[in-house]
Amino acid sequence: MKLLRLIPVLGLAFLFLNFTEKQKTKPTVYTVGDSTVKNGSGKGDGGLWGWGDYIGQFLDLSKVSVENHALGGTSSRTFQDKGLWEPVYKKLKKGDYVLIQFGHNDNGPLNDNSRARGTIKGVGEESEEIDNMLTGKHEIVHSYGWYIRKIVKEAKSKGAIPVICSPIPRNDWKEGKVPRNNTSYGLWAKQIAQQENVTFIDLNERMALKMEKLGESNITGTYFYQRDHTHTSAKGAVMSASSIIEGLKESNNSLKKYIIEDPKIILPAKKKIFLIGDSTMANNGNNPNAVGWGVAFPNYCDTTRVEVINKARGGRSTRTYTFEGLWDKVKDQLEPGNFVLIQFGHNDAGNIDKEKYRGSLKGNGDEIREVNRADSLIETVHTFGWYMDKFISEAKAKGAIPIVLSQTPRNEWPNDKVERRSDSYGGWSKISAEKAGVCFIDLNELVAAKYETLGKEKVKEFFPKDHTHTGVEGASLNALTVAQSLRKMKDCGLSDYMEIPK
């Protein structure tokens, strides 16, 4: 009996040992390079990613592992001087792979008190002795090729298989073409690969051809950002990684046997921004004379990383948005990490107990009023602040992040000043936000100040229909003001996702 009981245990032990042994022999693909291989911590800060973060999605990870050891700001020299190559070298075993890409930072000064990361141009054996102004150490600086060759030779000494890539192209354009680096770092990378008889992938050329096929307007803002011509977005990083994979497929490198034929590429999930409010935020059936700022708002967002979902509805107050179930529909869609931009006030001053039944009680208190609606339904009406508190608290309960805004100003100029509502709906919105500890944007004040700078005649053009609803130009100004405010509010969680034109 005891022997029979031991059989399953021994079987499990055998399986575990077999699994452990497979893990030990499983090859690892190490990536070494600069920020175009891994930007920051590799978590997409600022929307920037390196190809090393996505190369694994093209490989069969049940048979091979991937470790991205690249570090932004490094050159072929400083990656080694800082000791970043050493831990990779120590872990290397026979059959591992090392993907190498440097060059973007090698063109800097050999010696300065800022970065001191430059290398001597070319692949020769020349060197220069310096007293490093940054580290204070005496140092012998070599050529770019010397440093690449060192990594290759040391990898081969451990039985690992190096692959050298030319640096990805920058998002610079001249007459519809992307400049190549085939007379500098791309050429020198290729020369070292030839000298050391290792695989070379002309990543620069391959990716540049893809970029040119799509065109500058399709590349900028999708694969690269307008603000950054060097570092790729997630889509750009995938483009880089796919170019490497294509190069491997055409090579005789054994790494290609781990490539998946039809990879399912997973990009980072977009953050969702829900907008709830009235017609000054809503779509309004594409009416050009009544365009809510929510329509223009995506123009100022990084839509590669965020999705704007405009659930504002014309003619609604906090009360009717609740009573009609519009808020419940939004709430049911909310997930942790979503954002909810809340702006009401234009319609809350309406009738409380007459047709439309959209007025709310004034203030932030707990007063209520029972209203017999025309359909014989008794409705309990609350204060404007109570409804705002409800939106905020219920959004937070779903793990979402509410942001409160005061309503847009009307085209009304009492005493030659744009009408403010800081003593009513704008003020009550602020009280609700502060009470809940959430971010508040005083859009009413910010836009009113812009209107006064522009003057009455110009602002009149923003309101083709009436004194409340803007056209396209006015909606764009309001949306830009919201985006600028979010950009400045570092604690609101959306600062990094706003795209403000220069």
Coordinates of C-alpha atoms in Angstrom, one line a residue:
M1 CA 0.0 0.0 0.0
K2 CA 2.8 2.4 0.9
L3 CA 4.5 1.8 -2.4
L4 CA 1.3 2.4 -4.3
R5 CA 0.9 5.7 -2.5
L6 CA 4.5 6.7 -3.4
I7 CA 4.0 6.2 -7.1
P8 CA 1.9 9.4 -7.8
V9 CA 4.4 11.4 -5.6
L10 CA 7.4 10.1 -7.5
G11 CA 5.6 10.8 -10.8
L12 CA 5.0 14.4 -9.8
A13 CA 8.6 14.8 -8.7
F14 CA 9.8 13.4 -12.1
L15 CA 7.6 15.9 -14.0
F16 CA 8.9 18.8 -11.8
L17 CA 12.5 17.8 -12.4
N18 CA 11.8 17.4 -16.1
F19 CA 10.2 20.9 -16.3
T20 CA 13.0 22.4 -14.3
E21 CA 15.6 20.9 -16.7
K22 CA 13.7 22.2 -19.7
Q23 CA 13.7 25.7 -18.1
K24 CA 17.5 25.5 -17.7
T25 CA 18.1 24.5 -21.3
K26 CA 15.5 26.9 -22.8
P27 CA 17.5 29.5 -24.8
T28 CA 17.2 33.1 -23.8
V29 CA 17.1 36.1 -26.2
Y30 CA 18.8 39.0 -24.6
T31 CA 18.4 42.5 -26.0
V32 CA 21.1 45.2 -25.4
G33 CA 20.8 48.7 -26.7
D34 CA 19.5 52.2 -26.0
S35 CA 16.1 53.7 -25.5
T36 CA 14.8 52.7 -28.9
V37 CA 15.2 49.1 -27.6
K38 CA 13.7 49.9 -24.2
N39 CA 12.4 53.3 -23.3
G40 CA 12.5 54.1 -19.6
S41 CA 11.4 51.2 -17.5
G42 CA 9.8 49.5 -20.5
K43 CA 6.2 50.3 -19.3
G44 CA 5.4 52.9 -22.0
D45 CA 6.0 56.0 -20.0
G46 CA 5.0 59.0 -22.2
G47 CA 3.6 56.5 -24.8
L48 CA 7.2 55.6 -25.8
W49 CA 8.2 52.0 -26.3
G50 CA 11.3 50.2 -27.6
W51 CA 11.3 47.2 -30.0
G52 CA 12.7 45.0 -27.3
D53 CA 9.4 45.2 -25.4
Y54 CA 7.6 43.6 -28.4
I55 CA 10.0 41.2 -30.0
G56 CA 8.8 38.5 -27.7
Q57 CA 5.3 38.6 -29.1
F58 CA 6.8 37.3 -32.4
L59 CA 8.5 34.3 -30.8
D60 CA 7.3 31.0 -29.3
L61 CA 7.9 31.8 -25.6
S62 CA 7.2 28.2 -24.6
K63 CA 10.5 27.4 -26.3
V64 CA 12.6 30.6 -25.8
S65 CA 12.7 33.4 -23.2
V66 CA 13.3 37.1 -23.8
E67 CA 15.0 39.5 -21.5
N68 CA 15.3 43.2 -22.4
H69 CA 18.4 44.7 -20.8
A70 CA 18.6 47.9 -22.9
L71 CA 18.8 51.2 -21.2
G72 CA 17.9 54.7 -22.5
G73 CA 20.6 57.2 -22.9
T74 CA 23.4 54.7 -23.3
S75 CA 25.9 54.3 -26.1
S76 CA 27.9 51.2 -27.1
R77 CA 30.5 52.6 -24.7
T78 CA 28.5 53.6 -21.7
F79 CA 26.4 50.5 -21.7
Q80 CA 29.6 48.6 -20.9
D81 CA 31.2 51.3 -18.8
K82 CA 28.1 51.4 -16.5
G83 CA 28.3 47.6 -16.0
L84 CA 25.1 46.9 -17.9
W85 CA 26.7 44.3 -20.2
E86 CA 28.3 42.4 -17.3
P87 CA 25.2 40.8 -15.8
V88 CA 24.1 39.7 -19.3
Y89 CA 27.5 38.2 -20.0
K90 CA 27.6 36.3 -16.7
K91 CA 24.2 34.7 -17.4
L92 CA 24.9 33.8 -21.1
K93 CA 24.9 30.1 -21.9
K94 CA 25.4 28.1 -25.0
G95 CA 22.5 28.6 -27.5
D96 CA 21.4 31.9 -26.1
Y97 CA 21.0 34.9 -28.4
V98 CA 22.1 38.5 -28.0
L99 CA 20.3 41.2 -30.2
I100 CA 22.5 44.3 -30.3
Q101 CA 21.6 47.8 -31.4
F102 CA 23.5 50.9 -30.6
G103 CA 24.3 54.1 -32.4
H104 CA 21.7 56.8 -31.5
N105 CA 23.9 58.1 -28.6
D106 CA 27.4 57.3 -29.9
N107 CA 27.6 60.5 -31.8
G108 CA 27.8 62.6 -28.6
P109 CA 31.0 64.2 -27.1
L110 CA 33.7 61.9 -26.0
N111 CA 34.2 64.0 -22.9
D112 CA 31.9 66.5 -21.2
N113 CA 30.3 67.0 -17.8
S114 CA 26.8 66.1 -19.1
R115 CA 26.9 62.6 -20.5
A116 CA 30.3 61.8 -21.9
R117 CA 29.0 58.9 -24.0
G118 CA 30.4 59.4 -27.4
T119 CA 32.6 57.0 -29.3
I120 CA 35.3 57.4 -31.9
K121 CA 33.7 57.1 -35.4
G122 CA 34.3 53.9 -37.4
V123 CA 35.4 50.4 -36.6
G124 CA 39.1 50.9 -36.2
E125 CA 41.5 50.3 -33.3
E126 CA 42.3 54.0 -32.6
S127 CA 41.7 55.2 -29.1
E128 CA 41.8 58.4 -27.0
E129 CA 42.8 58.8 -23.3
I130 CA 40.6 61.1 -21.3
D131 CA 40.0 62.2 -17.7
N132 CA 36.2 61.8 -17.7
M133 CA 34.7 65.1 -16.7
L134 CA 31.5 63.3 -15.7
T135 CA 32.9 60.4 -13.7
G136 CA 36.3 61.8 -12.7
K137 CA 37.9 58.6 -13.9
H138 CA 40.8 58.1 -16.4
E139 CA 39.4 56.3 -19.4
I140 CA 40.5 55.0 -22.8
V141 CA 37.8 55.7 -25.3
H142 CA 37.6 53.4 -28.4
S143 CA 35.7 53.3 -31.6
Y144 CA 32.0 52.4 -32.0
G145 CA 33.1 49.2 -33.8
W146 CA 35.5 48.3 -31.1
Y147 CA 32.7 48.3 -28.5
I148 CA 30.3 46.4 -30.7
R149 CA 33.0 43.8 -31.5
K150 CA 33.7 43.4 -27.8
I151 CA 30.1 42.5 -27.0
V152 CA 30.1 40.1 -30.0
K153 CA 33.3 38.3 -29.1
E154 CA 32.3 37.9 -25.4
A155 CA 28.9 36.6 -26.3
K156 CA 30.5 34.1 -28.7
S157 CA 33.0 33.0 -26.0
K158 CA 30.0 31.8 -24.0
G159 CA 28.5 29.9 -26.9
A160 CA 25.8 32.6 -27.4
I161 CA 24.7 33.7 -30.9
P162 CA 25.0 37.5 -31.5
V163 CA 22.7 39.4 -34.0
I164 CA 23.7 43.0 -34.9
C165 CA 21.1 45.5 -36.0
S166 CA 21.6 48.9 -37.5
P167 CA 19.9 51.7 -35.4
I168 CA 16.2 52.4 -36.2
P169 CA 15.6 55.4 -38.4
R170 CA 14.6 58.7 -36.9
N171 CA 11.3 60.3 -38.0
D172 CA 13.0 62.9 -40.1
W173 CA 11.9 63.4 -43.7
K174 CA 13.4 65.1 -46.7
E175 CA 11.4 65.2 -49.9
G176 CA 9.3 62.3 -48.9
K177 CA 12.2 60.1 -47.9
V178 CA 13.6 59.0 -44.5
P179 CA 17.4 59.6 -44.2
R180 CA 19.4 56.4 -43.8
N181 CA 22.5 55.8 -41.6
N182 CA 24.2 53.5 -44.1
T183 CA 27.3 55.7 -44.3
S184 CA 27.7 55.9 -40.5
Y185 CA 26.5 53.7 -37.6
G186 CA 24.5 51.4 -39.9
L187 CA 27.5 50.8 -42.1
W188 CA 29.8 50.3 -39.1
A189 CA 27.4 47.8 -37.5
K190 CA 27.3 45.9 -40.8
Q191 CA 31.1 45.9 -41.1
I192 CA 31.5 44.4 -37.6
A193 CA 28.9 41.7 -38.4
Q194 CA 30.8 40.8 -41.6
Q195 CA 34.2 40.8 -39.8
E196 CA 32.8 38.6 -37.0
N197 CA 30.7 36.4 -39.3
V198 CA 27.5 37.0 -37.4
T199 CA 24.0 37.9 -38.5
F200 CA 23.4 41.5 -39.5
I201 CA 19.9 43.0 -39.9
D202 CA 19.6 46.3 -41.6
L203 CA 16.9 47.5 -39.3
N204 CA 17.4 51.1 -40.4
E205 CA 16.7 50.3 -44.1
R206 CA 13.9 47.9 -43.5
M207 CA 12.0 50.2 -41.3
A208 CA 12.7 53.3 -43.4
L209 CA 11.1 51.5 -46.4
K210 CA 8.0 50.7 -44.4
M211 CA 7.8 54.3 -43.2
E212 CA 8.1 55.7 -46.7
K213 CA 5.4 53.3 -48.0
L214 CA 2.9 54.7 -45.4
G215 CA 4.0 58.3 -45.8
E216 CA 5.0 61.0 -43.3
S217 CA 1.4 62.0 -42.4
N218 CA 0.5 58.4 -41.5
I219 CA 3.7 57.8 -39.6
T220 CA 3.8 61.0 -37.4
G221 CA 1.2 60.7 -34.6
T222 CA 0.8 57.0 -35.0
Y223 CA 4.3 55.3 -35.1
F224 CA 6.2 58.3 -33.8
Y225 CA 5.0 61.4 -32.0
Q226 CA 5.2 64.9 -33.3
R227 CA 7.1 65.9 -30.2
D228 CA 9.8 63.1 -30.6
H229 CA 11.5 62.0 -33.8
T230 CA 13.6 59.3 -32.2
H231 CA 11.5 57.2 -29.9
T232 CA 8.6 55.1 -31.2
S233 CA 5.1 54.6 -29.9
A234 CA 3.8 51.1 -29.3
K235 CA 2.9 50.7 -33.0
G236 CA 6.3 52.0 -34.0
A237 CA 8.0 49.6 -31.7
V238 CA 6.0 46.7 -33.3
M239 CA 7.1 48.0 -36.7
S240 CA 10.7 47.9 -35.6
A241 CA 10.3 44.4 -34.1
S242 CA 8.6 43.0 -37.2
S243 CA 11.4 44.4 -39.3
I244 CA 13.9 42.4 -37.2
I245 CA 11.8 39.3 -37.5
E246 CA 11.6 39.7 -41.3
G247 CA 15.4 40.0 -41.3
L248 CA 15.8 36.9 -39.2
K249 CA 13.5 34.9 -41.5
E250 CA 15.7 35.7 -44.5
S251 CA 18.9 34.8 -42.6
N252 CA 20.4 31.5 -41.7
N253 CA 20.3 32.3 -38.0
S254 CA 18.8 29.6 -35.8
L255 CA 16.7 32.0 -33.9
K256 CA 14.2 32.0 -36.8
K257 CA 13.0 28.5 -35.8
Y258 CA 11.3 30.1 -32.8
I259 CA 9.4 32.7 -34.9
I260 CA 5.6 32.3 -34.8
E261 CA 4.0 32.3 -38.2
D262 CA 0.9 34.3 -37.3
P263 CA 1.6 36.2 -34.1
K264 CA -1.3 37.9 -32.3
I265 CA 0.2 41.3 -31.4
I266 CA -1.2 42.8 -28.2
L267 CA -0.8 46.5 -27.9
P268 CA -1.3 48.3 -24.5
A269 CA -5.0 48.7 -23.7
K270 CA -6.2 52.3 -24.2
K271 CA -7.4 54.3 -21.3
K272 CA -11.0 55.3 -21.6
I273 CA -12.3 58.8 -21.0
F274 CA -16.0 59.1 -20.6
L275 CA -17.6 62.5 -21.1
I276 CA -20.9 63.3 -19.4
G277 CA -22.7 66.6 -19.7
D278 CA -25.1 68.6 -21.8
S279 CA -25.2 70.0 -25.4
T280 CA -22.1 72.2 -24.8
M281 CA -20.1 69.0 -24.6
A282 CA -22.2 66.6 -26.8
N283 CA -22.2 65.7 -30.5
N284 CA -25.7 67.1 -31.2
G285 CA -26.2 65.2 -34.4
N286 CA -23.3 66.8 -36.2
N287 CA -25.0 70.1 -36.2
P288 CA -22.3 72.6 -37.3
N289 CA -24.0 75.4 -35.4
A290 CA -24.1 73.5 -32.1
V291 CA -20.8 71.7 -31.6
G292 CA -20.0 70.5 -28.1
W293 CA -16.3 70.7 -27.1
G294 CA -16.3 66.9 -26.6
V295 CA -16.4 66.5 -30.4
A296 CA -13.1 68.4 -30.7
F297 CA -11.5 67.0 -27.6
P298 CA -9.9 63.9 -29.2
N299 CA -7.9 66.2 -31.4
Y300 CA -5.9 67.1 -28.3
C301 CA -5.5 63.6 -26.9
D302 CA -3.0 60.9 -27.7
T303 CA -5.6 58.7 -29.3
T304 CA -3.1 55.9 -29.7
R305 CA -3.3 55.5 -26.0
V306 CA -6.7 56.9 -25.0
E307 CA -10.3 56.4 -26.2
V308 CA -12.7 59.3 -25.8
I309 CA -16.3 58.2 -25.3
N310 CA -18.7 61.1 -25.5
K311 CA -21.8 60.3 -23.6
A312 CA -23.0 63.9 -23.1
R313 CA -26.5 64.5 -24.2
G314 CA -28.1 67.8 -25.4
G315 CA -30.8 69.3 -23.2
R316 CA -29.9 67.4 -20.1
S317 CA -29.3 68.6 -16.5
T318 CA -27.8 66.6 -13.7
R319 CA -31.3 65.6 -12.8
T320 CA -32.5 64.4 -16.2
Y321 CA -29.2 62.7 -16.9
T322 CA -29.9 60.7 -13.8
F323 CA -33.7 60.3 -14.1
E324 CA -33.5 59.0 -17.7
G325 CA -31.0 56.4 -16.8
L326 CA -28.2 57.9 -18.9
W327 CA -25.8 57.9 -16.0
D328 CA -26.6 54.3 -15.1
K329 CA -25.7 53.2 -18.7
V330 CA -22.3 55.0 -18.3
K331 CA -21.8 53.6 -14.9
D332 CA -22.4 50.1 -16.1
Q333 CA -19.5 50.5 -18.6
L334 CA -17.0 51.9 -16.1
E335 CA -14.0 49.9 -15.2
P336 CA -11.1 50.6 -12.8
G337 CA -8.7 53.2 -14.3
N338 CA -11.3 54.8 -16.6
F339 CA -11.8 58.6 -16.4
V340 CA -15.1 60.5 -16.2
L341 CA -15.2 64.2 -17.1
I342 CA -18.3 65.7 -15.6
Q343 CA -19.8 69.0 -16.6
F344 CA -23.3 70.2 -16.1
G345 CA -25.1 73.5 -15.2
H346 CA -26.6 75.0 -18.3
N347 CA -30.0 73.3 -17.9
D348 CA -30.2 72.8 -14.2
A349 CA -31.7 76.3 -13.8
G350 CA -34.8 75.1 -15.7
N351 CA -38.3 74.4 -14.4
I352 CA -38.5 72.0 -11.5
D353 CA -42.2 71.1 -11.7
K354 CA -43.1 72.0 -15.3
E355 CA -42.6 70.6 -18.8
K356 CA -39.0 69.3 -19.4
Y357 CA -38.8 68.7 -15.6
R358 CA -35.0 69.3 -15.7
G359 CA -34.4 71.9 -13.0
S360 CA -32.5 70.8 -9.9
L361 CA -32.6 72.5 -6.5
K362 CA -29.9 75.1 -6.1
G363 CA -26.7 74.5 -4.0
N364 CA -24.9 71.5 -2.6
G365 CA -27.3 70.7 0.3
D366 CA -29.5 67.7 1.1
E367 CA -32.8 69.5 0.5
I368 CA -35.4 67.6 -1.6
R369 CA -38.6 68.4 -3.3
E370 CA -41.3 65.9 -4.3
V371 CA -42.6 66.7 -7.9
N372 CA -45.7 65.2 -9.5
R373 CA -44.6 64.9 -13.1
A374 CA -47.1 65.0 -16.0
D375 CA -47.0 61.3 -16.2
S376 CA -48.3 61.0 -12.6
L377 CA -44.9 59.8 -11.4
I378 CA -43.7 61.3 -8.2
E379 CA -40.0 62.3 -8.5
T380 CA -37.8 63.2 -5.6
V381 CA -35.7 66.2 -6.9
H382 CA -32.3 66.9 -5.2
T383 CA -29.9 69.8 -5.4
F384 CA -27.4 70.3 -8.2
G385 CA -24.6 69.4 -5.8
W386 CA -26.3 66.2 -4.7
Y387 CA -26.4 64.9 -8.3
M388 CA -22.8 65.9 -8.9
D389 CA -21.8 64.1 -5.7
K390 CA -23.7 61.0 -6.9
F391 CA -21.8 61.0 -10.2
I392 CA -18.5 61.4 -8.4
S393 CA -19.0 58.8 -5.7
E394 CA -20.5 56.2 -7.9
A395 CA -17.7 56.6 -10.5
K396 CA -15.1 56.2 -7.7
A397 CA -16.9 53.1 -6.4
K398 CA -16.3 51.5 -9.8
G399 CA -12.6 52.4 -9.6
A400 CA -12.9 55.2 -12.2
I401 CA -11.4 58.6 -11.8
P402 CA -13.8 61.6 -11.9
I403 CA -12.8 65.0 -13.0
V404 CA -15.2 67.9 -12.5
L405 CA -15.5 70.9 -14.8
S406 CA -17.5 74.1 -14.5
Q407 CA -19.8 74.8 -17.5
T408 CA -18.6 76.8 -20.6
P409 CA -19.4 80.5 -20.5
R410 CA -22.2 81.9 -22.7
N411 CA -21.7 84.8 -25.2
E412 CA -23.0 87.3 -22.7
W413 CA -21.1 90.4 -21.7
P414 CA -22.6 92.2 -18.7
N415 CA -20.5 95.3 -18.0
D416 CA -18.2 94.4 -20.9
K417 CA -17.1 91.2 -19.1
V418 CA -17.9 87.7 -20.0
E419 CA -20.6 86.2 -17.8
R420 CA -19.2 84.1 -14.9
R421 CA -21.1 81.6 -12.8
S422 CA -18.6 81.1 -10.0
D423 CA -21.3 82.0 -7.5
S424 CA -23.7 79.4 -8.7
Y425 CA -23.2 76.3 -10.9
G426 CA -19.5 76.8 -11.3
G427 CA -19.0 77.3 -7.6
W428 CA -21.3 74.4 -6.7
S429 CA -19.3 72.1 -9.1
K430 CA -16.1 73.1 -7.3
I431 CA -17.5 72.4 -3.9
S432 CA -18.5 68.9 -5.0
A433 CA -15.1 68.3 -6.4
E434 CA -13.2 69.6 -3.4
K435 CA -15.5 67.7 -1.0
A436 CA -14.7 64.4 -2.8
G437 CA -11.0 65.2 -3.3
V438 CA -11.1 65.0 -7.1
C439 CA -9.6 67.3 -9.7
F440 CA -11.5 70.4 -10.7
I441 CA -11.2 72.5 -13.9
D442 CA -12.7 76.0 -13.8
L443 CA -13.5 75.9 -17.5
N444 CA -16.0 78.8 -17.1
E445 CA -13.3 81.1 -15.8
L446 CA -10.5 79.9 -18.1
V447 CA -12.5 80.3 -21.3
A448 CA -14.1 83.6 -20.2
A449 CA -10.6 85.0 -19.8
K450 CA -9.7 83.9 -23.3
Y451 CA -12.9 85.4 -24.7
E452 CA -12.0 88.7 -23.1
T453 CA -8.6 88.7 -24.7
L454 CA -10.0 87.9 -28.1
G455 CA -12.8 90.5 -27.8
K456 CA -16.5 90.6 -28.5
E457 CA -16.4 90.6 -32.3
K458 CA -14.2 87.5 -32.6
V459 CA -16.1 85.6 -29.9
K460 CA -19.3 86.4 -31.7
E461 CA -18.0 84.2 -34.5
F462 CA -17.8 81.2 -32.1
F463 CA -21.6 81.3 -31.6
P464 CA -23.4 81.0 -34.9
K465 CA -26.7 79.7 -33.4
D466 CA -27.3 81.4 -30.1
H467 CA -25.5 82.7 -27.0
T468 CA -24.9 79.2 -25.5
H469 CA -23.8 76.8 -28.3
T470 CA -20.5 77.1 -30.1
G471 CA -19.7 76.2 -33.7
V472 CA -16.6 74.2 -34.7
E473 CA -14.1 77.0 -33.9
G474 CA -15.5 77.8 -30.5
A475 CA -15.7 74.1 -29.6
S476 CA -12.1 73.7 -30.5
L477 CA -11.1 76.5 -28.3
N478 CA -13.0 75.0 -25.4
A479 CA -11.6 71.5 -26.0
L480 CA -8.1 72.9 -26.2
T481 CA -8.6 74.7 -22.9
V482 CA -9.7 71.5 -21.3
A483 CA -6.6 69.7 -22.7
Q484 CA -4.3 72.4 -21.6
S485 CA -5.7 72.3 -18.1
L486 CA -5.4 68.5 -17.9
R487 CA -1.8 68.8 -19.2
K488 CA -0.9 71.1 -16.3
M489 CA -2.6 69.0 -13.6
K490 CA 0.0 66.4 -12.9
D491 CA -2.1 64.7 -10.2
C492 CA -5.2 64.1 -12.3
G493 CA -3.8 61.1 -14.2
L494 CA -4.3 62.5 -17.7
S495 CA -1.5 64.9 -18.1
D496 CA 0.7 62.6 -20.1
Y497 CA -2.1 61.8 -22.5
M498 CA -2.8 65.3 -23.8
E499 CA -1.3 66.4 -27.1
I500 CA -1.0 70.2 -27.2
P501 CA 0.0 71.7 -30.5
K502 CA 3.0 74.0 -30.4

